[in-house]
Structures are given as C-alpha cells and as structure tokens.
Short mmCIF file of C-alpha atoms in Angstrom, two decimals:
data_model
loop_
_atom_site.label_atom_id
_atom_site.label_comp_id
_atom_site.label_asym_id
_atom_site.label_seq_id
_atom_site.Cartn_x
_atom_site.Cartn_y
_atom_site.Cartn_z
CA UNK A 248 137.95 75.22 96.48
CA UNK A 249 134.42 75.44 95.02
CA UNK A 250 132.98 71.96 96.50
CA UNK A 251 135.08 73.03 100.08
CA UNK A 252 133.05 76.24 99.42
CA UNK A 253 129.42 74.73 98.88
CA UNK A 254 130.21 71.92 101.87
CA UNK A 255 130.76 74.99 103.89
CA UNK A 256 127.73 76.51 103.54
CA UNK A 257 125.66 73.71 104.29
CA UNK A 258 125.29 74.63 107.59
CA UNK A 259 123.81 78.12 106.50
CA UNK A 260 121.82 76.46 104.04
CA UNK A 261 119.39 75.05 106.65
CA UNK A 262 118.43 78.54 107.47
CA UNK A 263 117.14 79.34 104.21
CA UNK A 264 113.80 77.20 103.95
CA UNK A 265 112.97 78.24 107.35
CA UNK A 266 114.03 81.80 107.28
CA UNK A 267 111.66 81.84 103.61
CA UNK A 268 108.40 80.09 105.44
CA UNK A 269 109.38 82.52 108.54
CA UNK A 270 109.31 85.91 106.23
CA UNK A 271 106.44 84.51 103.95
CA UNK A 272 104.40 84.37 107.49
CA UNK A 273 105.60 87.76 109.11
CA UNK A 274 104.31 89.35 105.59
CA UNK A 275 100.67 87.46 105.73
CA UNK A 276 100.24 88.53 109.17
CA UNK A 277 101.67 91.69 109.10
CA UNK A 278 99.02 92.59 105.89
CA UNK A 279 96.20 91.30 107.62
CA UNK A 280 97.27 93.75 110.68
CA UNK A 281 96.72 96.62 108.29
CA UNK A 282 93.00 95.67 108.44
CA UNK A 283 92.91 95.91 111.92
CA UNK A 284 95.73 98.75 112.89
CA UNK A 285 96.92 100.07 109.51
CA UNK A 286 98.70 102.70 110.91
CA UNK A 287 100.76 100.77 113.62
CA UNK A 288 101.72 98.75 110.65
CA UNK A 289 103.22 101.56 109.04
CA UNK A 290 105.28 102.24 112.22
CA UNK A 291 106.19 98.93 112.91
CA UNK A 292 107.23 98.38 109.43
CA UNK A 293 109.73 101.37 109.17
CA UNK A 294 111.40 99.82 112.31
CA UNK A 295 111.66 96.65 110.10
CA UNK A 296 113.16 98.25 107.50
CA UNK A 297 115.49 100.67 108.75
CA UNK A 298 117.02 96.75 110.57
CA UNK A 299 117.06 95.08 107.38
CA UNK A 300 118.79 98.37 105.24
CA UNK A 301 121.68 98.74 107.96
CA UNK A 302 122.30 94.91 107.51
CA UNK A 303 122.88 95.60 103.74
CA UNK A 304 124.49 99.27 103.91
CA UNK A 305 126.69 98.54 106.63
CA UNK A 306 127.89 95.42 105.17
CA UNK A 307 128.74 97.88 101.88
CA UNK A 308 130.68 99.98 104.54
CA UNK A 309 132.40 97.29 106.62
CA UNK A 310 133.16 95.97 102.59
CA UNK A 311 134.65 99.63 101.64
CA UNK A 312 136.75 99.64 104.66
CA UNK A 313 137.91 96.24 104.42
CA UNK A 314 139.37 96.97 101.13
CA UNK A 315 140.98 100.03 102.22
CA UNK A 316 142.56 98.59 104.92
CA UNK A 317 142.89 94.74 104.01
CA UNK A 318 143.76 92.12 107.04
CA UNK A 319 142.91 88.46 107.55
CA UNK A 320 139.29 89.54 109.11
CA UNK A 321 138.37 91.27 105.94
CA UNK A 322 139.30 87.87 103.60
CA UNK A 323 137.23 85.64 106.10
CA UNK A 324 134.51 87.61 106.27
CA UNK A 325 134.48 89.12 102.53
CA UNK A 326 131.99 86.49 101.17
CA UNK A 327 129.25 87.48 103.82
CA UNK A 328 129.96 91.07 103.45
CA UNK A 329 129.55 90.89 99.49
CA UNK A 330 126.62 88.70 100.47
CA UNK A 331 124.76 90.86 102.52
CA UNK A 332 125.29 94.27 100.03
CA UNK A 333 123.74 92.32 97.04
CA UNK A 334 120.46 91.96 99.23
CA UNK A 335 120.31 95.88 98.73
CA UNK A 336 118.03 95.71 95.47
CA UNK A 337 115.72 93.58 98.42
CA UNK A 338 115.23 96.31 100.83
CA UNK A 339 115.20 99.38 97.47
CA UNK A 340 111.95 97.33 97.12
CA UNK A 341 111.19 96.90 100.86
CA UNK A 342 111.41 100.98 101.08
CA UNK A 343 107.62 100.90 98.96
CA UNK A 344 105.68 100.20 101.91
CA UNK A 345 107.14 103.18 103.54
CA UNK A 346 105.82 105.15 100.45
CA UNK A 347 102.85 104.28 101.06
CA UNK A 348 102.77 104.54 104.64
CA UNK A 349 104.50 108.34 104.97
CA UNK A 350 101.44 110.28 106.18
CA UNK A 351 101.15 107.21 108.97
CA UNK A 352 104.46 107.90 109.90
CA UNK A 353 105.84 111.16 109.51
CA UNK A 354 103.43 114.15 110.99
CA UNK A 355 105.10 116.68 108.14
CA UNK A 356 103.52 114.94 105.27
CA UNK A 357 99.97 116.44 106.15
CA UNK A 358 99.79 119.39 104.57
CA UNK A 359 97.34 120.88 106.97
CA UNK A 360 99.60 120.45 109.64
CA UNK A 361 102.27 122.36 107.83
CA UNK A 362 100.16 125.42 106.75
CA UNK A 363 99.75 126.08 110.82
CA UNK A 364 103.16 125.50 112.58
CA UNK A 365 105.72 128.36 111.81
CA UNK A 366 108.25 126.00 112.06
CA UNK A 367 107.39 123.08 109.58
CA UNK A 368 106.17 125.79 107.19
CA UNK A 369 109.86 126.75 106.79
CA UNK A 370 111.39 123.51 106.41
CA UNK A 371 108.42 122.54 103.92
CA UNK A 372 110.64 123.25 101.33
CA UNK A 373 113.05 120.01 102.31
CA UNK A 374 110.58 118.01 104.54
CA UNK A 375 108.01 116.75 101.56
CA UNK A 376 106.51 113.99 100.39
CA UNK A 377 107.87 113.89 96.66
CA UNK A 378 111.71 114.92 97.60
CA UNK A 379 111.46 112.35 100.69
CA UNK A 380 111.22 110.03 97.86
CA UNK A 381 113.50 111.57 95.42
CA UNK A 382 116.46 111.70 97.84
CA UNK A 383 115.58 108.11 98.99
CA UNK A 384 116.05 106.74 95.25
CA UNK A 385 119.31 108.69 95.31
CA UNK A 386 120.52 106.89 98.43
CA UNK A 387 119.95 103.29 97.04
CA UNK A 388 120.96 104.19 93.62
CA UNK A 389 124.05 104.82 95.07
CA UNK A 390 124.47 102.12 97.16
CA UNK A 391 123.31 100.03 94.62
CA UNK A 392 126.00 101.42 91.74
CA UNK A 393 128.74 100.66 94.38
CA UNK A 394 128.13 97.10 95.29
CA UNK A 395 127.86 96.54 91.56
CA UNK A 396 131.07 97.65 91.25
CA UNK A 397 133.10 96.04 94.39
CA UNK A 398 131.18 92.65 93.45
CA UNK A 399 131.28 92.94 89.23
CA UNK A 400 135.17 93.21 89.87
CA UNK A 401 135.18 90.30 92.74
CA UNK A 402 133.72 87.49 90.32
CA UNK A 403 136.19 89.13 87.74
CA UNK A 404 138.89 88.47 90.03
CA UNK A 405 137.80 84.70 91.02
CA UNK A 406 137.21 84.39 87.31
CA UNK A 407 140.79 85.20 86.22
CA UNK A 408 144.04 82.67 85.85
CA UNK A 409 145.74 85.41 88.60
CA UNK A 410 145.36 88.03 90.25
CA UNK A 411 145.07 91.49 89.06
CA UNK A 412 146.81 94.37 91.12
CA UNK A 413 145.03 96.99 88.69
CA UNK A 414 141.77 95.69 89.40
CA UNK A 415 142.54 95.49 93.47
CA UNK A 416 143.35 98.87 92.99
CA UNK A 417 140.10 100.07 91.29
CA UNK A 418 138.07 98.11 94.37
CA UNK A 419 140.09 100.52 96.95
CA UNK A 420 139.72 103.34 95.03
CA UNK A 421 136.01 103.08 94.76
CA UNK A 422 135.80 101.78 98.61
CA UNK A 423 137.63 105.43 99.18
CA UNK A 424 135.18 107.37 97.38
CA UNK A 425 132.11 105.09 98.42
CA UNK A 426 132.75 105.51 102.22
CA UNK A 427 132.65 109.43 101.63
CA UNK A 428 129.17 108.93 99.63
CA UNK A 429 128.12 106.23 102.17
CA UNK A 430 128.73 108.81 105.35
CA UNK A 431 126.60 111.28 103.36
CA UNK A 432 124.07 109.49 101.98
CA UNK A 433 123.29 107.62 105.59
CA UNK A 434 123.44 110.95 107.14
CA UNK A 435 120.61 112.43 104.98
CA UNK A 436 119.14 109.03 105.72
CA UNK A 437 119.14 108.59 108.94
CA UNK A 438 117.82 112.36 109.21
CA UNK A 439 114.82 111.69 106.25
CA UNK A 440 113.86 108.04 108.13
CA UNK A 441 114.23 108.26 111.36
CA UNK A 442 115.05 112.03 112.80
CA UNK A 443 111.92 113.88 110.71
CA UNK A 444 109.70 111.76 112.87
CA UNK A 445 109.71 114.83 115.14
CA UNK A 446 110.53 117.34 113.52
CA UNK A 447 110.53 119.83 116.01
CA UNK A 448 113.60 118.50 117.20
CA UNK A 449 117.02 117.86 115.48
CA UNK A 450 120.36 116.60 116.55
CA UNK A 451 123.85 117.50 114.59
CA UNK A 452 125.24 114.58 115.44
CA UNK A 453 122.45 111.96 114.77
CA UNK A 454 123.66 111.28 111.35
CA UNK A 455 127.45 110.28 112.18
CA UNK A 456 125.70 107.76 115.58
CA UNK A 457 123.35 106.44 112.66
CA UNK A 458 126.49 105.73 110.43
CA UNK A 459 128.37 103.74 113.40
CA UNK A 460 125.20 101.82 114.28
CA UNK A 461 124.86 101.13 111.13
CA UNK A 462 128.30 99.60 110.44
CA UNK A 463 127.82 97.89 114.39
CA UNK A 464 124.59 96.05 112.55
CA UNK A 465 126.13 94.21 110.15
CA UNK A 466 129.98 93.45 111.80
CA UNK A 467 127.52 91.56 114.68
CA UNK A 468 125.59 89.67 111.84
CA UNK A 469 128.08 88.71 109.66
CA UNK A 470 130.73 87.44 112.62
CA UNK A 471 127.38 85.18 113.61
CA UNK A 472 127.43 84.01 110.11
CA UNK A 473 131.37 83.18 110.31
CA UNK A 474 130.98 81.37 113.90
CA UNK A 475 128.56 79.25 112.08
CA UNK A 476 130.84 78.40 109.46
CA UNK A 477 133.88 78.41 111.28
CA UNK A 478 133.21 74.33 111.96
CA UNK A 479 133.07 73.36 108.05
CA UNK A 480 134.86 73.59 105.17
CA UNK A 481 136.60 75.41 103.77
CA UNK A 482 136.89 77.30 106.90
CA UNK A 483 137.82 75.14 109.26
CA UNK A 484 141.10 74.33 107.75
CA UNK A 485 142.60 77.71 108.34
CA UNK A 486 140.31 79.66 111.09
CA UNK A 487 142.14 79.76 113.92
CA UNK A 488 141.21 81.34 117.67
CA UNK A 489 143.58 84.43 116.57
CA UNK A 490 140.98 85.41 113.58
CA UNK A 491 138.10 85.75 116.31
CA UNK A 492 140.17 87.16 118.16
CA UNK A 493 140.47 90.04 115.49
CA UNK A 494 137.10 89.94 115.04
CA UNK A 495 135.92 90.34 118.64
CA UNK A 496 138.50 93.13 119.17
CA UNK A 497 136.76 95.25 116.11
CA UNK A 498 133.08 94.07 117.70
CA UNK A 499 134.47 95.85 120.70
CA UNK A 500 135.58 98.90 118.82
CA UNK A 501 132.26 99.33 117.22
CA UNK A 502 130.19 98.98 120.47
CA UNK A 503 133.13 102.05 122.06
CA UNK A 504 132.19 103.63 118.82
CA UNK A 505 128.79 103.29 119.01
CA UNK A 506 128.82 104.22 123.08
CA UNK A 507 131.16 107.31 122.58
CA UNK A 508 128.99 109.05 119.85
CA UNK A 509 125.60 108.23 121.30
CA UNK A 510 126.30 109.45 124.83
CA UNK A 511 128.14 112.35 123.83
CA UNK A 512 124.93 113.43 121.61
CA UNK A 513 123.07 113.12 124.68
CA UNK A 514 125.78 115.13 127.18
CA UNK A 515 125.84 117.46 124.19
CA UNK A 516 121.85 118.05 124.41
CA UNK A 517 121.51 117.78 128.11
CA UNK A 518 124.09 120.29 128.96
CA UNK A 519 122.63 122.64 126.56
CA UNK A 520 119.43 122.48 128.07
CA UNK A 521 117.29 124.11 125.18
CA UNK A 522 113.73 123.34 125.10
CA UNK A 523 114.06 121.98 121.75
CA UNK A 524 116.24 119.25 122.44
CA UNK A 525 115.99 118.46 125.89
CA UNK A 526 112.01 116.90 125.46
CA UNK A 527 113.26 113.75 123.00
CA UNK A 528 115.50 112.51 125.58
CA UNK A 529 113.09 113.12 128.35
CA UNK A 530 110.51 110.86 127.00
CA UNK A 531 112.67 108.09 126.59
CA UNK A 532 113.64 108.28 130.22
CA UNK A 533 109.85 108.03 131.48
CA UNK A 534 106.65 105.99 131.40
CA UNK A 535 108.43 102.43 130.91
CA UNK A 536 111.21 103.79 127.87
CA UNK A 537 113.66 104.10 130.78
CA UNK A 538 113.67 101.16 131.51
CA UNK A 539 114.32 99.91 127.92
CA UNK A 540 117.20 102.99 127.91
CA UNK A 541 119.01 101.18 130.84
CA UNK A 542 118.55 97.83 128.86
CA UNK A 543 120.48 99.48 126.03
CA UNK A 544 123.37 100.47 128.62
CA UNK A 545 123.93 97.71 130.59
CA UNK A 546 123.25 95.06 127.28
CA UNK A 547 124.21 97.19 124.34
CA UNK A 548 127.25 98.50 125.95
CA UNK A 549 128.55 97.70 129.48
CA UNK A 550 128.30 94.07 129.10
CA UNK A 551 130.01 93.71 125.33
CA UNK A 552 132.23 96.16 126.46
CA UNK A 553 133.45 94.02 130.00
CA UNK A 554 133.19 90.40 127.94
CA UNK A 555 135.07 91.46 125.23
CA UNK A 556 138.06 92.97 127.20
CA UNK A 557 138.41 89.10 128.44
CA UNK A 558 140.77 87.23 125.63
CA UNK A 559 139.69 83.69 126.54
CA UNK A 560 136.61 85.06 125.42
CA UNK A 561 137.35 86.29 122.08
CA UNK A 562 139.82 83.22 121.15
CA UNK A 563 136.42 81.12 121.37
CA UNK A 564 134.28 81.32 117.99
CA UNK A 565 131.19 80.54 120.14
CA UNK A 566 131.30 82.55 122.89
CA UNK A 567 132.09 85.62 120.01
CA UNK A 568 128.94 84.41 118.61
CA UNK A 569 126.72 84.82 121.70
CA UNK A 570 128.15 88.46 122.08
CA UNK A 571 127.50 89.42 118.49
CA UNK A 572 124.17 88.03 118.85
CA UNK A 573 123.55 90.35 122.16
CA UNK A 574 124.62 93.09 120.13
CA UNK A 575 122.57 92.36 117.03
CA UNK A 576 119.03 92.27 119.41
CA UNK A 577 120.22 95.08 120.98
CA UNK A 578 120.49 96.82 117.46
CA UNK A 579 116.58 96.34 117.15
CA UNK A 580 116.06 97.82 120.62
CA UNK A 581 118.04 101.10 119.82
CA UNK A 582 116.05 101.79 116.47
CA UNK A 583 112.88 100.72 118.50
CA UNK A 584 114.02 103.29 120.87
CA UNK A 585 114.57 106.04 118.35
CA UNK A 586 110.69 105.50 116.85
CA UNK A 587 108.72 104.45 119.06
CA UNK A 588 108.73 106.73 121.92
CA UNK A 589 107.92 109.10 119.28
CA UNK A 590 104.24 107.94 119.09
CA UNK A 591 103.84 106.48 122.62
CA UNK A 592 105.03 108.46 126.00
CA UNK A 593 104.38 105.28 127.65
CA UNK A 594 106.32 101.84 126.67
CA UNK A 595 104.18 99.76 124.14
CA UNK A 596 105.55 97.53 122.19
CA UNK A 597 102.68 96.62 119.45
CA UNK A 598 102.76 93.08 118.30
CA UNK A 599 103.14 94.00 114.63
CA UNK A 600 106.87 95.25 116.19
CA UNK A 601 108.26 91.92 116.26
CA UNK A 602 106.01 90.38 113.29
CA UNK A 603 107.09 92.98 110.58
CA UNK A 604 110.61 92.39 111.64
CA UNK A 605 109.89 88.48 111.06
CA UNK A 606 108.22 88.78 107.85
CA UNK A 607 111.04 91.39 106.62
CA UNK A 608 114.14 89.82 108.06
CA UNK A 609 113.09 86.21 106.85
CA UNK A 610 113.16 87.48 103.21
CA UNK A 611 116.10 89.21 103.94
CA UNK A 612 117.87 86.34 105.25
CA UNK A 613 116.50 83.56 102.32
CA UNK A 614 118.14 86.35 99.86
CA UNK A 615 120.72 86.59 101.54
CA UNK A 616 121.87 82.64 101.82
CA UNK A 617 120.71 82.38 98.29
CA UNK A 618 123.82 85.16 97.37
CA UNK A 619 126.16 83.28 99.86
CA UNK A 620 125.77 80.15 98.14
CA UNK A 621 126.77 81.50 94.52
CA UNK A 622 130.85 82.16 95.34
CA UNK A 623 133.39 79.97 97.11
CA UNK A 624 133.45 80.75 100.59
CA UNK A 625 136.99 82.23 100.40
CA UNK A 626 138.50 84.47 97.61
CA UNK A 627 140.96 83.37 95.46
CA UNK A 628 144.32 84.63 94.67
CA UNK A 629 144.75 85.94 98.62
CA UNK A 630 147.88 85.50 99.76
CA UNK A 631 146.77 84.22 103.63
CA UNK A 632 144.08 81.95 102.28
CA UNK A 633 146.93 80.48 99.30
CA UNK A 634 149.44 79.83 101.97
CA UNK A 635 146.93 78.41 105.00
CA UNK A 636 145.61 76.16 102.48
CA UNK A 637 148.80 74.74 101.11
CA UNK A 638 149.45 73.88 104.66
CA UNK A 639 146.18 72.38 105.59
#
C-alpha cells in the first residue's frame, strides 16, 4: 500500500519544484511592488490570501462533512482533503502581511476617519485594529485545533493493527461540532476580511455565500488533484467512471449552492431598494465590473451547471477536471469581484492581482504536495478500498 501510495503521487510530485520556484518568484516581485505601489500590494495581497485560506478551510469543511456522512467520494478524496487542512499553519502565517497592510485596506482602521462619520463611530467598538486581529487568531486557532484532531486520529488509525470504531466515532463527533464552529467562525470571517471593506454597507447573508464558496474552493481543487491521480497507483486499480461521477454530481451541487445563495442575496438587496445596499451591487454592474459579473454567470454558473447535467461528462475523469478547473478560476474572479470594485468604480485589474496570487498559491501548493506525500494515498482499514483492492 505505501510504495502504491508514493508511485501515485509521482505525478503530483512534479508540481512541487515548480510550484516552489513559481511562489518564491510571485513573493520577490510582489515585495519589490511595495516599493513602487505599496498600497495596491496590500489589496492585491488580501485577494491572495482570502484564495489560499478557503483552499485550506474548506478542505477542513468538505473533511468534517465527509466524516459525517462517509461515501466512496470522501475515502478517495480524504488524503487531499487532510492534505490541504494541514497547509492551515501556512496561510495563519500568510494572514501577517494583512496586519501590516490593514490601514491600506480597510478605510475603518484610520482613526480620523472614524472620529467624523456617525456611522463608523458606532461600530468602532467591533470594527478595530487590535480585535480585527484578536478575532482573526481565534479563527485559525480553531481551525488549526480541529485539523489536529481529525489528522492526529487519522495517522492513529493507519498506525493501528485494525480499525478502531471508538476512534471513527470521536472523528464524527468532532466533524459535528467543527462544522458548527467552522459556519461561525467563516461568517465573522468573511464579514472582518472581506465585507468591512465598506463598511457602510452590510449584507445578512454574506457570511453563509462566503461559507459555500468557500467549501466550492476546495471540492474544485482537490477533484483536480484526484483526476491527476486517477491514472497511477494506487488509484487506478479501483477508480472507476462511477466515483467521478459522484464527484461531478457534488461539484454541481456546490455551484447550485453557490448560485442559489449569491443571487438570492442580490434579489434580497435589489428588491429592498435601500440606499445602503443597493450602491455595492451597482458598482459592480458599471464601468467594465459588469462585464466581469456576466463572466461569473455564464462561467461560474450557467456553464458548470449545463455540462455537469450531461453524464458522459461526469463518467470521464478528464473532462471533470476541466470543469473543476473552470470553477476554481472562477473562484478567484468572485473574490476579485467582492474587493476590488471596492477601490476602483472602473475595472482595473493591477498586475500585482495575479503576481501575489502566484507567489502565495506556489507556496501553498509546494506545502501542500509536501503533506500529500507523507500518507498512503488511500486509508487503511476502509471497507471499499479493502474489498476493491483484493479484487484488483
């Protein structure tokens, strides 16, 4: 099983060098673009980050529900899952930057600003600077104590002569409790990272869209990661086109997901027509965002949605790739969506945009190969993976 496990990965394993040079690069360039626009940097780097965190959180959540649930899916794709959450302590680190970068970034950090708008002036006691970063360690602490957990108890599992229904019991039981912290802790996230940008404007359901995007960000990425080890071993032996098809039926109920709670937040706003809410959505239909806005509909939802009602479609690994890999750029759109047109009325997309995301998505990605490679590719002791590879 190990050596099946390590030839498997060779394939991903070709990534990491590059991906390492690639993030090394995106980091030298990006610092020497603070010289020259330090506080486009700033911006371009939360947009980075906020990518590289849902990659890692939502893998803990896709983990969580996984274990709840169980299913073939969740066994083929439990390796890359537990992969991706162990990057976490990566992007705790990445979040620095950001520290640093606050008073580029969010306009209620200037005290001055605050003393002479009404409105900031009462939510100064939750929007500033030193319980932005308080409530930001909670988050990862959190996320961090849980992956610890779900993956401590893994490798305790591989390490064992059998199986242990106690211990598969103590993963569920912490996946039920960790999903509840997870949809509260990404809800104050999404609403400290992302919505206090403007903070003139607020949105009750941005949190629970955040969550499902979230979740949507790291199903596309790891089902890429299976497609490219669905040729290999150990994988090969027992993947079969009704696993992708599984997994291109839950990429389509994430995008629905993701599409349902999104455009009701926006019917929601339009219809009530206040003049609080109505302005965020009317700058991201003007001066060159709408036209990224109908890129999101027609590429982040109506054509996932029409490819992946198609069966021949799902029962191929490759062409299940190519949509998850849609979906995945499309990810970085939306959150380049939600910032941007904060700053700019008029489409711009600065060239530390794609840069940052190079520099931080390279690291992420060498960290995140390094993980894969340290367990077989399969877990032990599962009854589907025991009786596929007796018959292999």
């Amino acid at each position: 099983m190990n050596g099946a496990a390590e030839n498997g990965s060779m394939r991903l394993e070709g990534f990491q060098k590059p991906a390492l040079i690639a993030g090394i690069i995106g980091v030298v360039v990006s610092a020497a673009g603070a010289v020259v626009a330090p506080v486009e940097l700033f911006r371009s780097y939360l947009i980075a980050f906020v990518f590289i965190t849902s990659l890692s959180v939502g893998s803990l959540a896709v983990l969580m529900l996984q274990y709840l649930t169980g299913g073939v899916w969740g066994v083929l794709l439990r390796r890359p899952l537990e992969a991706a959450a162990r990057v976490l302590p990566f992007t705790a680190v990445a979040f620095i930057p950001v520290i640093f970068g606050i008073h580029s970034i969010y306009e209620w950090s200037h005290e001055d600003v605050v003393r002479t708008d009404a409105l900031l002036h009462q939510k100064a006691a939750y929007l500033n600077t030193p319980f932005f970063i308080l409530r930001s360690a909670i988050y990862f602490a959190l996320w961090l104590t849980a992956t610890w957990l779900l993956t401590r108890w893994s490798v305790r599992q591989e390490r064992a002569d059998e199986p242990s229904p106690w211990r598969g019991l103590k993963m569920r039981h912490v996946s039920a409790a960790g999903l509840i912290i997870l949809a509260l802790t990404l809800t104050f996230a999404s609403v400290d990272w992302l919505m206090s940008i403007t903070p003139h404007w607020f949105s009750t359901m941005y949190g629970l869209s955040f969550m499902i995007a979230t979740a949507l960000t790291a199903f596309a990425f790891v089902v890429i990661v299976a497609v490219l080890l669905a040729r290999d071993e150990p994988f090969a032996s027992i993947v079969e086109p009704g696993n992708f098809r599984d997994f291109g039926n839950l990429l389509f109920a994430f995008v629905m997901l993701w599409a349902y709670t999104t455009f009701g937040e926006f019917l929601l706003i339009w219809y009530g027509n206040l003049r609080e809410e109505v302005p965020w959505y009317l700058v991201r239909s003007r001066g060159g965002w709408g036209f990224v806005s109908l890129l999101l509909i027609v590429f982040h939802f109506f054509l996932p949605f029409f490819v992946l009602l198609m069966r021949a479609i799902k029962d191929r690994p490759r062409t299940v790739g190519m949509v998850a890999a849609l979906v995945l750029a499309m990810r970085f759109v939306h959150i380049v969506w939600l910032v941007r047109p904060n700053y700019d009325a008029t489409f711009r997309l600065h060239w530390l945009d794609p840069v940052t995301l190079v520099g931080l998505f390279g690291l992420w990605l060498y960290f995140f190969i390094g993980q894969l490679r340290r367990k077989p590719l399969l877990p032990q002791y599962e009854p589907y993976v025991q009786e596929a590879t007796s018959h292999a």
